[in-house]
Coordinates of C-alpha atoms in Angstrom, one line a residue:
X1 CA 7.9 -29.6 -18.8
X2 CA 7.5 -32.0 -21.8
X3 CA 9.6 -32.3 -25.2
X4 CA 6.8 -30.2 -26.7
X5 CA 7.5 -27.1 -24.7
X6 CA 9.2 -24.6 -27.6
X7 CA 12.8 -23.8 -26.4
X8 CA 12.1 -20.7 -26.0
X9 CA 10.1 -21.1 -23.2
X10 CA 11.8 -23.7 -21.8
X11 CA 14.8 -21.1 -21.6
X12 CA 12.6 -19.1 -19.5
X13 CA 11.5 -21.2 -17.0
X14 CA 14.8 -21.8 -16.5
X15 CA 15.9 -18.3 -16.0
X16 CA 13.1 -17.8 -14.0
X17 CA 13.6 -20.6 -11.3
X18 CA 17.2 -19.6 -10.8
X19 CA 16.3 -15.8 -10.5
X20 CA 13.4 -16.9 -8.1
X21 CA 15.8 -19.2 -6.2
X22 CA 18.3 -16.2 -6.4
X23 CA 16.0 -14.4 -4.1
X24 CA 15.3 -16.8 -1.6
X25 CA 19.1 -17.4 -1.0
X26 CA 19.4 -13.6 -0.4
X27 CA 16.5 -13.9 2.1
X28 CA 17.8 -16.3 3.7
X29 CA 21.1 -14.8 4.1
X30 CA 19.0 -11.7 5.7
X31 CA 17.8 -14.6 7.9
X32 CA 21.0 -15.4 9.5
X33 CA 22.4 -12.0 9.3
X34 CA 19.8 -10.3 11.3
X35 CA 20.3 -10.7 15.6
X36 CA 17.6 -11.7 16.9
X37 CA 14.7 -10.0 17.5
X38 CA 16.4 -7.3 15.6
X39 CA 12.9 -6.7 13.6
X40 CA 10.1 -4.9 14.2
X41 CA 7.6 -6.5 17.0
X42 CA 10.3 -9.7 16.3
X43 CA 9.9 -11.5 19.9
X44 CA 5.3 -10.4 20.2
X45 CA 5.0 -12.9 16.6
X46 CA 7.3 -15.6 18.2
X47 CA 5.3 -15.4 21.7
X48 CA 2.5 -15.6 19.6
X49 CA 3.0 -18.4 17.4
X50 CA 4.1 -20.3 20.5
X51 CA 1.1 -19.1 22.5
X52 CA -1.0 -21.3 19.2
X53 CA 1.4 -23.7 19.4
X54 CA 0.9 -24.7 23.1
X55 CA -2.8 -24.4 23.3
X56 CA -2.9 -20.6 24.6
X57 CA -5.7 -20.0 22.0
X58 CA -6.2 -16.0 20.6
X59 CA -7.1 -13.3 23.8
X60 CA -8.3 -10.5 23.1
X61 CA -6.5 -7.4 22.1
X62 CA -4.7 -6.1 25.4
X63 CA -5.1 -9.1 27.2
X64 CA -2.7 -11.5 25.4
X65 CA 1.0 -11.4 27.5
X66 CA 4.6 -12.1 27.4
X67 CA 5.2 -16.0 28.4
X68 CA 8.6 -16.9 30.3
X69 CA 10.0 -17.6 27.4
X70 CA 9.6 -14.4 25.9
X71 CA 10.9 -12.6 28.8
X72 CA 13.8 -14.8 28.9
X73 CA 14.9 -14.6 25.2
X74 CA 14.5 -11.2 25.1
X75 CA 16.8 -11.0 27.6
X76 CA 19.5 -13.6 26.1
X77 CA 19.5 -11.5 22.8
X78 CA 20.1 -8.0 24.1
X79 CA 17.6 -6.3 23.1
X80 CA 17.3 -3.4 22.5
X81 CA 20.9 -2.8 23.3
X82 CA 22.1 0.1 20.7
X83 CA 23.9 -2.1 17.5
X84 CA 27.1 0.2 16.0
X85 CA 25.1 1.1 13.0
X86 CA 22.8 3.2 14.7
X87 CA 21.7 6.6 12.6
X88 CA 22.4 8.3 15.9
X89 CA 25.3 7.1 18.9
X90 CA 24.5 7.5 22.1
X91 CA 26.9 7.3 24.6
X92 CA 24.2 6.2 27.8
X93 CA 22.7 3.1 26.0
X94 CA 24.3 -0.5 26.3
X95 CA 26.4 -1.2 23.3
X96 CA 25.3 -4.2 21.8
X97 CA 29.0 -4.8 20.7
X98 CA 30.1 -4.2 24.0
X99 CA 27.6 -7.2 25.3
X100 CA 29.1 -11.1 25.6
X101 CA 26.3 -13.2 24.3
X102 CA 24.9 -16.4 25.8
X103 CA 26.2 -19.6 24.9
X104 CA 24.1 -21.5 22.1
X105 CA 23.6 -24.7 24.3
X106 CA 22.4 -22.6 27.5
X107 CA 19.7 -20.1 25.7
X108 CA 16.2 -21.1 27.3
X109 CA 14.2 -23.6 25.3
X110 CA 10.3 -24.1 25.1
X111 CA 8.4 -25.5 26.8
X112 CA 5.1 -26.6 28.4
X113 CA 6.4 -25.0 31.5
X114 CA 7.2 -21.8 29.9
X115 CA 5.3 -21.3 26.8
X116 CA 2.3 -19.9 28.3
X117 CA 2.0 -16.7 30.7
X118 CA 1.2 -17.5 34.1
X119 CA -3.0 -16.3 34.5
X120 CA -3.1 -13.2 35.9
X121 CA 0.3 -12.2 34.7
X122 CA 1.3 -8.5 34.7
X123 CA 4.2 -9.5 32.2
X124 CA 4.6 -7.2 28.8
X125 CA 1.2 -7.4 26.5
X126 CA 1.8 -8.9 23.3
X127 CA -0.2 -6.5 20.8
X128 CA -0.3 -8.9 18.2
X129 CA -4.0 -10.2 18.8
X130 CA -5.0 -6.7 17.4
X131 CA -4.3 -8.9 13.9
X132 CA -6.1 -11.8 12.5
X133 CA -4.5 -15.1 13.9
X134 CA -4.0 -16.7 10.0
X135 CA -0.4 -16.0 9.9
X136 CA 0.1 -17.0 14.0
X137 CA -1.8 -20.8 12.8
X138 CA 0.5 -21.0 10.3
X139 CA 3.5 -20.7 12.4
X140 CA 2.6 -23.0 14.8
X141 CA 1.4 -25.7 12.7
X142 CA 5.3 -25.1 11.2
X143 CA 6.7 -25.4 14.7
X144 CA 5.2 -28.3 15.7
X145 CA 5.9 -30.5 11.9
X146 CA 9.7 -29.3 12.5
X147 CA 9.5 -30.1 16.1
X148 CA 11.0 -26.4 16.6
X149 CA 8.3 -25.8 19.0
X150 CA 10.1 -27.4 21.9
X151 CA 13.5 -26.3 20.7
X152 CA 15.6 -23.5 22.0
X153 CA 13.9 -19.7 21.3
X154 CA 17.0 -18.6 18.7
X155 CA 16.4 -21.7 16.7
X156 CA 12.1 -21.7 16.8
X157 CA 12.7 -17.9 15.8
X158 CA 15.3 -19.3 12.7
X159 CA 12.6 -21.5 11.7
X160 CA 9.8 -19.4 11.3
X161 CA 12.3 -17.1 9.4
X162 CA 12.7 -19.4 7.0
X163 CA 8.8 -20.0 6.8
X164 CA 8.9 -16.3 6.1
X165 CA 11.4 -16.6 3.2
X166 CA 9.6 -19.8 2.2
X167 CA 6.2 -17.6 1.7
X168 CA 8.3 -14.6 0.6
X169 CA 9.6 -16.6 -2.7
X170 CA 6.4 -18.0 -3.8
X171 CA 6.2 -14.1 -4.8
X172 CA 8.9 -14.3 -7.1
X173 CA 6.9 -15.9 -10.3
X174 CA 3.7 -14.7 -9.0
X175 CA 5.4 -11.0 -9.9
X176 CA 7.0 -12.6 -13.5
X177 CA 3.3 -13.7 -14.6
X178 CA 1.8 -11.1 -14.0
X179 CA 4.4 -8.7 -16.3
X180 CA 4.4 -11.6 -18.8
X181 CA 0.6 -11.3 -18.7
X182 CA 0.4 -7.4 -19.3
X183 CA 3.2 -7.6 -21.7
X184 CA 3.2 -10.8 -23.3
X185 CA 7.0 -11.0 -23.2
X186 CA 9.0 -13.5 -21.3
X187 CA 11.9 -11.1 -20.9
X188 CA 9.5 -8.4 -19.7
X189 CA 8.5 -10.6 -17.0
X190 CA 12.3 -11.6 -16.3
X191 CA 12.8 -8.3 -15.9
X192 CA 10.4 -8.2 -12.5
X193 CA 11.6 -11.8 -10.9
X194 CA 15.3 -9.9 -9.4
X195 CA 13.6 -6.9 -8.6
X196 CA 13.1 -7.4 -4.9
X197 CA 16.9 -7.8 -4.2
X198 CA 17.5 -3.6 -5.1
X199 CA 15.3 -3.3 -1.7
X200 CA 17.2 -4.0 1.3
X201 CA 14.4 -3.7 3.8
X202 CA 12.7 -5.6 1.5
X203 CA 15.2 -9.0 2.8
X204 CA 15.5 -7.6 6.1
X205 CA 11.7 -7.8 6.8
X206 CA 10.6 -11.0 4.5
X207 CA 13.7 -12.6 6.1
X208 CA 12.1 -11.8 9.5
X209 CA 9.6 -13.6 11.7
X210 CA 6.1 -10.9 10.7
X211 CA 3.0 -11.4 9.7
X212 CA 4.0 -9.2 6.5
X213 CA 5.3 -12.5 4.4
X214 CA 1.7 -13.8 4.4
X215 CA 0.0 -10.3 3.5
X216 CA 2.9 -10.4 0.8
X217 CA 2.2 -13.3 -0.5
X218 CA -1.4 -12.6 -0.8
X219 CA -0.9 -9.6 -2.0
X220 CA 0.8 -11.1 -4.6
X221 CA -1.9 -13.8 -5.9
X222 CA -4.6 -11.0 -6.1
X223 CA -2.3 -8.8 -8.1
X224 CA -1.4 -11.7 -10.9
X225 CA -5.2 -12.8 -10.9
X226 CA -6.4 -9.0 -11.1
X227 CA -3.9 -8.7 -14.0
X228 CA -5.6 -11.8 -15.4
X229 CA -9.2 -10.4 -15.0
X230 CA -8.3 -7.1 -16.5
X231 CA -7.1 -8.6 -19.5
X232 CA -9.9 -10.8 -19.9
X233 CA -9.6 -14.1 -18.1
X234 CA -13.1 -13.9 -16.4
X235 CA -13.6 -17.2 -15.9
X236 CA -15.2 -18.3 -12.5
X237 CA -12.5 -20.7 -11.3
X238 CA -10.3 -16.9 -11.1
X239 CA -13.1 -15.6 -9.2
X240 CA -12.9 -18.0 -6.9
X241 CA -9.3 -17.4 -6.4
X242 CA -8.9 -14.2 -6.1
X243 CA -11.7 -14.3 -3.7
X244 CA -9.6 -16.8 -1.5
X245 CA -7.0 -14.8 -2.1
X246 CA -7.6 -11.7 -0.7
X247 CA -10.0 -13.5 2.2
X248 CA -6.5 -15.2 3.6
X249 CA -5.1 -11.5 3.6
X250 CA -7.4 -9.7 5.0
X251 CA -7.6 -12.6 7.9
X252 CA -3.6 -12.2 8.7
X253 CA -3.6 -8.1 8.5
X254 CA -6.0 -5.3 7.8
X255 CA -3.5 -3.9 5.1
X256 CA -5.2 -6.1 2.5
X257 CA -8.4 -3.9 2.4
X258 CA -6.5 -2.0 -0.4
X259 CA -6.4 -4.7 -2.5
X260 CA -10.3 -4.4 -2.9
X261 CA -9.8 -1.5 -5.1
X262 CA -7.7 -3.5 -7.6
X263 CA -10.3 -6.1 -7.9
X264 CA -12.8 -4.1 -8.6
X265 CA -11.1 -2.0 -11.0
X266 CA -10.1 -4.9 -12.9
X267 CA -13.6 -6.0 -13.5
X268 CA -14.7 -3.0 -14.2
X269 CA -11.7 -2.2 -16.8
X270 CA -12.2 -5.8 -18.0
X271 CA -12.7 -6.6 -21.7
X272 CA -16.7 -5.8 -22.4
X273 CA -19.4 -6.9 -25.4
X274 CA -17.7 -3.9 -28.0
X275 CA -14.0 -4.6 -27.2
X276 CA -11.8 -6.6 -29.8
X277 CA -11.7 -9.5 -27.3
X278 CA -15.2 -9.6 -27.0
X279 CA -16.1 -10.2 -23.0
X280 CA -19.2 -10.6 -20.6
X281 CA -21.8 -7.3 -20.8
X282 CA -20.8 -4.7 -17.7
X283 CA -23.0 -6.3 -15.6
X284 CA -22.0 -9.5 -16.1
X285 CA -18.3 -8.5 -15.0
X286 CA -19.8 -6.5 -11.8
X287 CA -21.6 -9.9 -10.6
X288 CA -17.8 -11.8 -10.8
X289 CA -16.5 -8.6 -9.1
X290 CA -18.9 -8.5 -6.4
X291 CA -18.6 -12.0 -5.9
X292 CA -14.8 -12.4 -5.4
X293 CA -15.2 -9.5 -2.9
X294 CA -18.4 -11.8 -1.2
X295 CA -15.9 -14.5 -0.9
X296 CA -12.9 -13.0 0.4
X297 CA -15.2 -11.4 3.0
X298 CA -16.7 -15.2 3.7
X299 CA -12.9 -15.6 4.4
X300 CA -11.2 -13.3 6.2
X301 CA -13.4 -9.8 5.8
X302 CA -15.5 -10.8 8.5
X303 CA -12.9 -10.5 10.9
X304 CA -13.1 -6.6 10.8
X305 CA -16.6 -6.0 10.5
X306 CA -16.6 -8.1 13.8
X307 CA -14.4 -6.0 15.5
X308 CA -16.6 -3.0 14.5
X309 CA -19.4 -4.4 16.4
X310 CA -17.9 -6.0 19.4
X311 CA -15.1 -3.5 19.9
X312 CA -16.4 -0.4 18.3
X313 CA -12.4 -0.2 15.9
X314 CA -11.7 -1.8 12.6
X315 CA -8.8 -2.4 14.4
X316 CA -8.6 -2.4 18.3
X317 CA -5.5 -1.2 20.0
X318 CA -3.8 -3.8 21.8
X319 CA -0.9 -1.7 23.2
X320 CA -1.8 1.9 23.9
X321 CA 0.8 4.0 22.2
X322 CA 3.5 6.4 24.9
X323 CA 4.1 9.8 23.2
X324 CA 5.4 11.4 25.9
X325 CA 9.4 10.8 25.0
X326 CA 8.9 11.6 20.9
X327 CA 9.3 15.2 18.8
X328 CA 6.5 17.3 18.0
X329 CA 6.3 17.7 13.8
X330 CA 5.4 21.7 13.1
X331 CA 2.4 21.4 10.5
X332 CA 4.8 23.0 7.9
X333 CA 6.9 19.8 7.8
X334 CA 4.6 17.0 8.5
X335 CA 3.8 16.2 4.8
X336 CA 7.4 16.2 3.8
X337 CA 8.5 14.2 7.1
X338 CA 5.9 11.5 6.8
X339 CA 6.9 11.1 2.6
X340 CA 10.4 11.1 3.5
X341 CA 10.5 8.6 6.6
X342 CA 7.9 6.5 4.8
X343 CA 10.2 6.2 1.9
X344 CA 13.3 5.8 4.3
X345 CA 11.1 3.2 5.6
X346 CA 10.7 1.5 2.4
X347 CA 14.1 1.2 1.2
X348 CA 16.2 1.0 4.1
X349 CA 15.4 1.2 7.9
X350 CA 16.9 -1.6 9.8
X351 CA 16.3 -3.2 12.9
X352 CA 13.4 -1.1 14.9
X353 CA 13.7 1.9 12.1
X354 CA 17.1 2.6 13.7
X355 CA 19.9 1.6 11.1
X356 CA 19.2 4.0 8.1
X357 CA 20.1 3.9 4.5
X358 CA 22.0 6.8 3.3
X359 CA 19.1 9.4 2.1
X360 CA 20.2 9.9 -1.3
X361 CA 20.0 6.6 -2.4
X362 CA 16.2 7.0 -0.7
X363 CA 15.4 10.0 -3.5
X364 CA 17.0 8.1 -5.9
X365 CA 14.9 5.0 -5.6
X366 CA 11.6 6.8 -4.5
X367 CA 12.6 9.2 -8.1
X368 CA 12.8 5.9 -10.1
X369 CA 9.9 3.7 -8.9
X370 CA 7.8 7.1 -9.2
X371 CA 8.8 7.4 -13.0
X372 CA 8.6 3.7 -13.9
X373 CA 4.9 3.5 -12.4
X374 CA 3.9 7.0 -14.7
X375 CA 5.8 5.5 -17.4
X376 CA 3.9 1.9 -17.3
X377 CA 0.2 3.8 -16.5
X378 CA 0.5 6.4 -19.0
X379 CA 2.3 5.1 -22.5
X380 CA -0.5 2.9 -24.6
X381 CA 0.3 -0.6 -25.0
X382 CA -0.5 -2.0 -20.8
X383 CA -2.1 0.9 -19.5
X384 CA -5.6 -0.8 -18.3
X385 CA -3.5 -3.5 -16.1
X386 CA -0.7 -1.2 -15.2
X387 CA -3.1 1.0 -13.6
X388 CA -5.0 -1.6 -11.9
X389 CA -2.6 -3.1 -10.1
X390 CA -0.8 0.4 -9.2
X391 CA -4.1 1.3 -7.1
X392 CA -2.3 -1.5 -4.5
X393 CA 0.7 0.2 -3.9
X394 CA -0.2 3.9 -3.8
X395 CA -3.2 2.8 -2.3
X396 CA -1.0 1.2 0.7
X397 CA 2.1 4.3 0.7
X398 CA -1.1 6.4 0.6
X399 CA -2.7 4.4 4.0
X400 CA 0.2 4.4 5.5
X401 CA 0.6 8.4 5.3
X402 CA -3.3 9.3 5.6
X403 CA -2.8 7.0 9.2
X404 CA 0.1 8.7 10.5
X405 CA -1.3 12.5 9.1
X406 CA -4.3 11.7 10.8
X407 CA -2.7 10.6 14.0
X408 CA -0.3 13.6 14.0
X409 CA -3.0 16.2 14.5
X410 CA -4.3 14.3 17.5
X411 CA -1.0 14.0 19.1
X412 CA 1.3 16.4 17.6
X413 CA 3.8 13.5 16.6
X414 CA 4.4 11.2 14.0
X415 CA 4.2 7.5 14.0
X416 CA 3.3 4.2 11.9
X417 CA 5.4 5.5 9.2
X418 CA 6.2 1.7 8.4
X419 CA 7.5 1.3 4.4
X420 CA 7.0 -2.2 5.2
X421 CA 3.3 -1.8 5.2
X422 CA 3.3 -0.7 1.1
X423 CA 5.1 -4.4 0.8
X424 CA 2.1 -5.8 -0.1
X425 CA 2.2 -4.2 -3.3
X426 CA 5.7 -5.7 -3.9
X427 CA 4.7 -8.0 -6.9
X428 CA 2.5 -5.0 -8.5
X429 CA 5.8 -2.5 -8.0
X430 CA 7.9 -5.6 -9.6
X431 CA 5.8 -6.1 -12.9
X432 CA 5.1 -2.3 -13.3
X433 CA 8.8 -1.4 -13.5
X434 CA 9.1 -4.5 -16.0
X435 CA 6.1 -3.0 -17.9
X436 CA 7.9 0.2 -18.3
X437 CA 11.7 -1.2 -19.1
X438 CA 9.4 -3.1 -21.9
X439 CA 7.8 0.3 -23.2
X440 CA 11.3 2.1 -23.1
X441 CA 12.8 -1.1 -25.1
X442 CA 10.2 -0.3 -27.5
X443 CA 8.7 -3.5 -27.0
X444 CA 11.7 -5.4 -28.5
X445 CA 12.4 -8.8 -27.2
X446 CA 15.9 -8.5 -27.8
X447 CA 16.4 -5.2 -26.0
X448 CA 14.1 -6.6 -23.0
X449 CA 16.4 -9.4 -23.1
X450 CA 19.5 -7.5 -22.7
X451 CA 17.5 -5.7 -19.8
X452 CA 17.1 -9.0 -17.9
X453 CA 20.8 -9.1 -17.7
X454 CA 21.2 -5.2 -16.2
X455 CA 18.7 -5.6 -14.2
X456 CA 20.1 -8.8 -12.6
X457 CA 23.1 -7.3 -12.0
X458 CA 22.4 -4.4 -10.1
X459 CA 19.8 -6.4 -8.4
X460 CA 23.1 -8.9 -7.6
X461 CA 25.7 -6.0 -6.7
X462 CA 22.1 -4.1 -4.6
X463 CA 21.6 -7.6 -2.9
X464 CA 25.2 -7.7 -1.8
X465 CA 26.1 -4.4 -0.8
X466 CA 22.6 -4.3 1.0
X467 CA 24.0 -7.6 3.1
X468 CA 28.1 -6.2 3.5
X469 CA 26.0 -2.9 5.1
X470 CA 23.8 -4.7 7.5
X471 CA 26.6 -6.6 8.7
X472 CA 29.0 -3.9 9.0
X473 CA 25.9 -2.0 11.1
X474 CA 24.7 -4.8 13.2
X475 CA 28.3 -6.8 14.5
X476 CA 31.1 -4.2 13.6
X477 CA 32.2 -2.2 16.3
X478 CA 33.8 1.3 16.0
X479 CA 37.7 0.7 15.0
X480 CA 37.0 -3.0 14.8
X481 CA 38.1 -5.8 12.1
X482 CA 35.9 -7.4 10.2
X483 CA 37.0 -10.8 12.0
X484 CA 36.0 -9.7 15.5
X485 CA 32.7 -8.8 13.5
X486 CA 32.4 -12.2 12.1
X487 CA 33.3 -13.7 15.4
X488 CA 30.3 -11.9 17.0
X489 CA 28.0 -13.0 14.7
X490 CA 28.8 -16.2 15.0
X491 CA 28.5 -15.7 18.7
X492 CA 25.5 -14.7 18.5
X493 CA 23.9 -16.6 15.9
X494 CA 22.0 -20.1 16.1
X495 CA 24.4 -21.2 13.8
X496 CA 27.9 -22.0 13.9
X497 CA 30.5 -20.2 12.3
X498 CA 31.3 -23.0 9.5
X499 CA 27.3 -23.4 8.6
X500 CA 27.4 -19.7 8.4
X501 CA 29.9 -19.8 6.1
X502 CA 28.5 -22.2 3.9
X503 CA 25.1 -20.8 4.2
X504 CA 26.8 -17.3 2.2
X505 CA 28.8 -19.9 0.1
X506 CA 25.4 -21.3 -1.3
X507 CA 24.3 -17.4 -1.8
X508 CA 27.1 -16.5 -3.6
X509 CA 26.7 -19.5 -5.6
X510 CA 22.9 -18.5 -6.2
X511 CA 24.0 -14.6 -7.1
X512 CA 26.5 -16.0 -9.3
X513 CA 24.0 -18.5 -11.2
X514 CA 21.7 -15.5 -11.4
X515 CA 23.8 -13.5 -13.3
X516 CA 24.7 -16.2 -15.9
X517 CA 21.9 -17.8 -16.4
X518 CA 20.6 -13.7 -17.3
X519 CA 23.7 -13.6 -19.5
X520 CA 22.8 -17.2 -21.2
X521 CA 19.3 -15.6 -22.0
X522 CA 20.7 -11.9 -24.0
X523 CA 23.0 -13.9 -25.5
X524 CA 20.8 -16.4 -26.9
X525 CA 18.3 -13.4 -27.9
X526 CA 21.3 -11.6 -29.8
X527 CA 21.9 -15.2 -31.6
X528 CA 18.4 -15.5 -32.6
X529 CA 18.1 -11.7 -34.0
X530 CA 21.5 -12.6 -36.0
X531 CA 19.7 -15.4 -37.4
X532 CA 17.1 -14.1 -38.6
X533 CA 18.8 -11.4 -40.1
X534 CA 20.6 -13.2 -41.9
X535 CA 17.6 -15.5 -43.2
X536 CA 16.0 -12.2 -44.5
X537 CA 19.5 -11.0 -46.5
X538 CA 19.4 -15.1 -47.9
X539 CA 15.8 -15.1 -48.8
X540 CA 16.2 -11.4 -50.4

């Protein structure tokens, strides 16, 4: 930033890098809130990481295995014990709070003897070679720099956590630029940077060890470049990167194919030769288009279209699915059941889609993000981008539900109804509600402003209620203080109770910060308006 930067964007980076470092905090308090492997598929991404880490290469689907380790960790942290939050008690499952946990300095650490299953092991399979190993690299290559990869399992699984969060917050501007670039208002795109933190899933997964933070973050990049290209940035140095872009998602998880929709769209919706902003002929646009989607296949779509000849799938299964123990759907309900447990999902579904979010605050969200998108697509002023980079999260809510619909009338039952797999349309979701608080401001940068600040601080009180619940589901016992909570925790955490404590000092600090620095940036709108008013009545 140099002395020529006006203040008024100087303001605004500022704002933005303590709402982006807001966020982090927050996921990294979901980091060292959540037991471990207390996550979807938690412990198959650490065995896999290690497996990369320790030379165990990438089998093929169904033939990759549980190491020693794995078994072992699994073990120490009780899974899947029932936590007290559980939607549903039941009194013949181990009670997690009932459990005494392993001490820290006697939990199994990793090693060359035990990071690799034994050949011709009969241990659990580890389904995760089903995915693209980009994400698995990436871990390893983190393990090894930290020197984690050796170190005991609670603390390797803490540290790719934080690689998670790390990826996760790199999402956080991506989702301001690309409101700022459909808007052109630097409160508008203020107004997307918080938005994550009124999601708690949203910190319980990206706080997680997944493969989701990297499909995130990608996800991300392709949205702010497509919102680029649709406004007319069509230069080749974007084509390149949104090619790269969406070739590093779809080689960490097939959920990126919906991206290729969006880029498309934007080139075909990008300024022509008879718009105001005169732009490359129609052909001329296609030939970019097809050519980001050439590269990101060069990258990471060849992956699939492998699998389709070798394995005969898009994606091979690499852990046959038991429907035996779950609930037929009648066909009358399957439609609503696989909306409402995919929003459920989405919002708040804790742990292994066992610790639920109470269902009105479900409708209420699913209500609001539905009328923000209609709002941003349909009133004049950013319809072309708002619609182009809407096709990636309907496109991936749709997926999700098409999957499970399709499944169901194979098998009766319902499954895969992950609202984790629409987060890759996080950053698209964050700028379209900033596109449509902007419309509903009517475009006035002081209203937007004064927006930044109500939106911060529900996104604040969201992000903290969202914590105090987790907690209260994961460590509190039936009748039970909330010391003897905190005591558990701290049991069972990697950390101890003091770093704990100022781990949530730091996040309060960064909540806190957030809210000001919004407060700093209405105030200094109102100030401005007042001035100029008062120029006008001077001058008149």
């Amino acid at each position: 930033m140099t002395r020529d930067t006006p203040p008024c964007e100087r303001a605004y980076r500022r704002t933005l890098a303590v709402l982006t470092l807001a966020v982090a905090l927050w996921a990294v308090a979901w980091s060292v809130l959540t037991p471990g492997f207390r996550s979807p598929d938690e412990q198959n991404h650490l065995n896999s990481v290690v497996r990369i880490a320790y030379g165990g290469g990438w089998p093929a689907p169904g033939e990759a295995h549980f190491a020693p380790f794995t078994d072992q960790a699994v073990a120490e942290a009780a899974y899947p014990a029932d936590l007290p939050g559980r939607w549903q008690y039941r009194a013949h499952a181990t009670q997690f709070v009932e459990l005494t946990p392993v001490p820290a300095d006697e939990r199994v650490r990793i090693s060359a003897e035990n990071a690799l299953p034994a050949p011709g092991t009969s241990a659990t399979i580890d389904q995760m070679t089903q995915h693209p190993p980009a994400y698995y690299a990436l871990g390893a290559a983190v393990l090894r720099a930290t020197g984690t990869a050796d170190a005991r399992w609670d603390v390797a699984l803490l540290t790719l956590r934080l690689l998670d969060v790390a990826l996760f917050a790199a999402t956080v501007p991506l989702a301001a630029a690309t409101a700022r670039r459909l808007t052109g208002s630097r409160s508008a795109a203020l107004v997307a940077a918080p938005f994550p933190m009124l999601v708690p899933q949203v910190g319980h997964i990206l706080g997680s060890a997944n493969n989701d933070a990297l499909v995130v973050l990608s996800g991300a990049v392709v949205t702010c470049l497509a919102a680029r290209v649709v406004t007319g940035d069509l230069r080749w140095r974007v084509v390149v990167a949104i090619g790269l872009a969406l070739g590093v998602g779809l080689l960490t998880k097939v959920m990126l194919a919906f991206a290729i929709p969006t880029v498309a769209l934007a080139y075909l919706l990008a300024p022509g030769p008879h718009h105001p902003r005169a732009g490359p002929t129609t052909a001329a646009r296609s030939v970019r288009g097809l050519a980001a989607l050439a590269l990101a296949f060069a990258v990471g779509g060849w992956w699939w279209a492998r699998n389709w000849i070798v394995d005969g799938a898009v994606q091979p299964v690499g852990l046959p699915r038991d429907y035996s123990g779950m609930t037929p759907v009648p066909a009358d309900q399957v439609l609503s059941d696989a909306l409402g447990r995919t929003a459920q999902a989405f919002f708040g579904n804790l742990s292994w889609l066992e610790i639920r979010l109470p269902g009105a605050l479900v409708v209420v969200g699913s209500t609001l993000l539905v009328l923000v998108t209609l709002i941003a697509v349909v009133v004049p002023g950013a319809r072309r981008g708002s619609l182009t980079i809407a096709l990636l999260p309907v496109g991936l809510a749709g997926g999700v539900i098409v999957n499970a619909v399709k499944s169901w009338s194979e098998t009766g039952v319902l499954v895969a109804l992950q609202g984790r797999y629409v987060f890759g349309g996080l950053t698209a979701l964050a700028a379209l509600l900033a596109v449509a608080v902007w419309q509903v401001c009517r475009r006035r940068e002081r209203a937007v402003a004064v927006a930044v600040l109500v939106a911060t601080g529900l996104a604040v009180l969201a992000a903290v209620a969202g914590l105090v619940w987790a907690f209260e589901a994961m460590y509190r016992g039936p009748g039970e203080s909330v010391g003897a909570a905190w005591e558990r925790w701290a049991a069972w955490s990697p950390l101890s109770a003091p770093v704990i404590g100022v781990v949530l000092a730091v996040v309060g600090l960064g909540m806190v910060a957030a809210v000001v620095a919004a407060a700093r940036l209405a105030s200094a709108a109102a100030s401005g308006a007042g001035r100029r008013r008062g120029t006008s009545r001077i001058t008149a």
